[in-house]
């Protein structure tokens, strides 16, 4: 009597248990979804690292240079000749003479160029190594070169664009495009100065 009562139930129950087992097993066999792509950090970029370091050095150097040298107004002779070429762009520019200048280093690497640095520009300030020399065309030419950098500064060249150009020039000073531009305009300035009549110089410069 017992076997007859349980046999009808055991059949479906066994089938159900087998079905559940098959489904559970199949669940383990189904491959799981692929994990989301990991956002790995970008590999170091030497150029970006250099530009970042160069910009930091430039900002630090500008703060360090603020009190170096002696702030002096241009002589009437210097002011007149620079204004003939640069116009009102010389307004607001500070000139500091007898300034101690050193080579520019980034990550321990020196930007190649003249070892005896005569002038440098930061912001709206021009720093000159030597004392102020009135009626010196040589020093006036140097001031003109740095004035070009002043104009570049006002156009947003410094520090990032200049640092990028330094990298592109492989740290060779003479190949930096903004230096080439400054020297080209400096040459134009020198040529222009030769065309200024002596009587005009005498009239406007004591």
mmCIF file of C-alpha atoms in Angstrom, residues 11 26 33 36-38 47-48 52-53 64 67 73 86 119 149 156 159 179 181 186 199:
data_model
loop_
_atom_site.group_PDB
_atom_site.id
_atom_site.type_symbol
_atom_site.label_atom_id
_atom_site.label_comp_id
_atom_site.label_asym_id
_atom_site.label_seq_id
_atom_site.Cartn_x
_atom_site.Cartn_y
_atom_site.Cartn_z
ATOM 1 C CA UNK A 11 7.961 10.530 -10.283
ATOM 2 C CA UNK A 26 23.532 25.581 -16.892
ATOM 3 C CA UNK A 33 29.459 39.436 -18.886
ATOM 4 C CA UNK A 36 34.002 47.013 -18.048
ATOM 5 C CA UNK A 37 37.218 48.309 -19.625
ATOM 6 C CA UNK A 38 39.570 49.631 -16.978
ATOM 7 C CA UNK A 47 56.959 66.623 -23.673
ATOM 8 C CA UNK A 48 54.057 67.365 -21.337
ATOM 9 C CA UNK A 52 54.823 71.580 -16.975
ATOM 10 C CA UNK A 53 58.246 71.770 -15.292
ATOM 11 C CA UNK A 64 62.829 85.543 -7.694
ATOM 12 C CA UNK A 67 63.927 92.685 -6.768
ATOM 13 C CA UNK A 73 63.793 105.081 -16.111
ATOM 14 C CA UNK A 86 57.744 100.390 -30.739
ATOM 15 C CA UNK A 119 69.308 90.483 -20.804
ATOM 16 C CA UNK A 149 59.543 89.405 -25.662
ATOM 17 C CA UNK A 156 50.050 85.052 -24.243
ATOM 18 C CA UNK A 159 55.229 80.597 -20.283
ATOM 19 C CA UNK A 179 63.864 83.821 -30.112
ATOM 20 C CA UNK A 181 61.351 86.197 -34.105
ATOM 21 C CA UNK A 186 65.951 93.262 -33.421
ATOM 22 C CA UNK A 199 69.984 116.149 -36.217
#
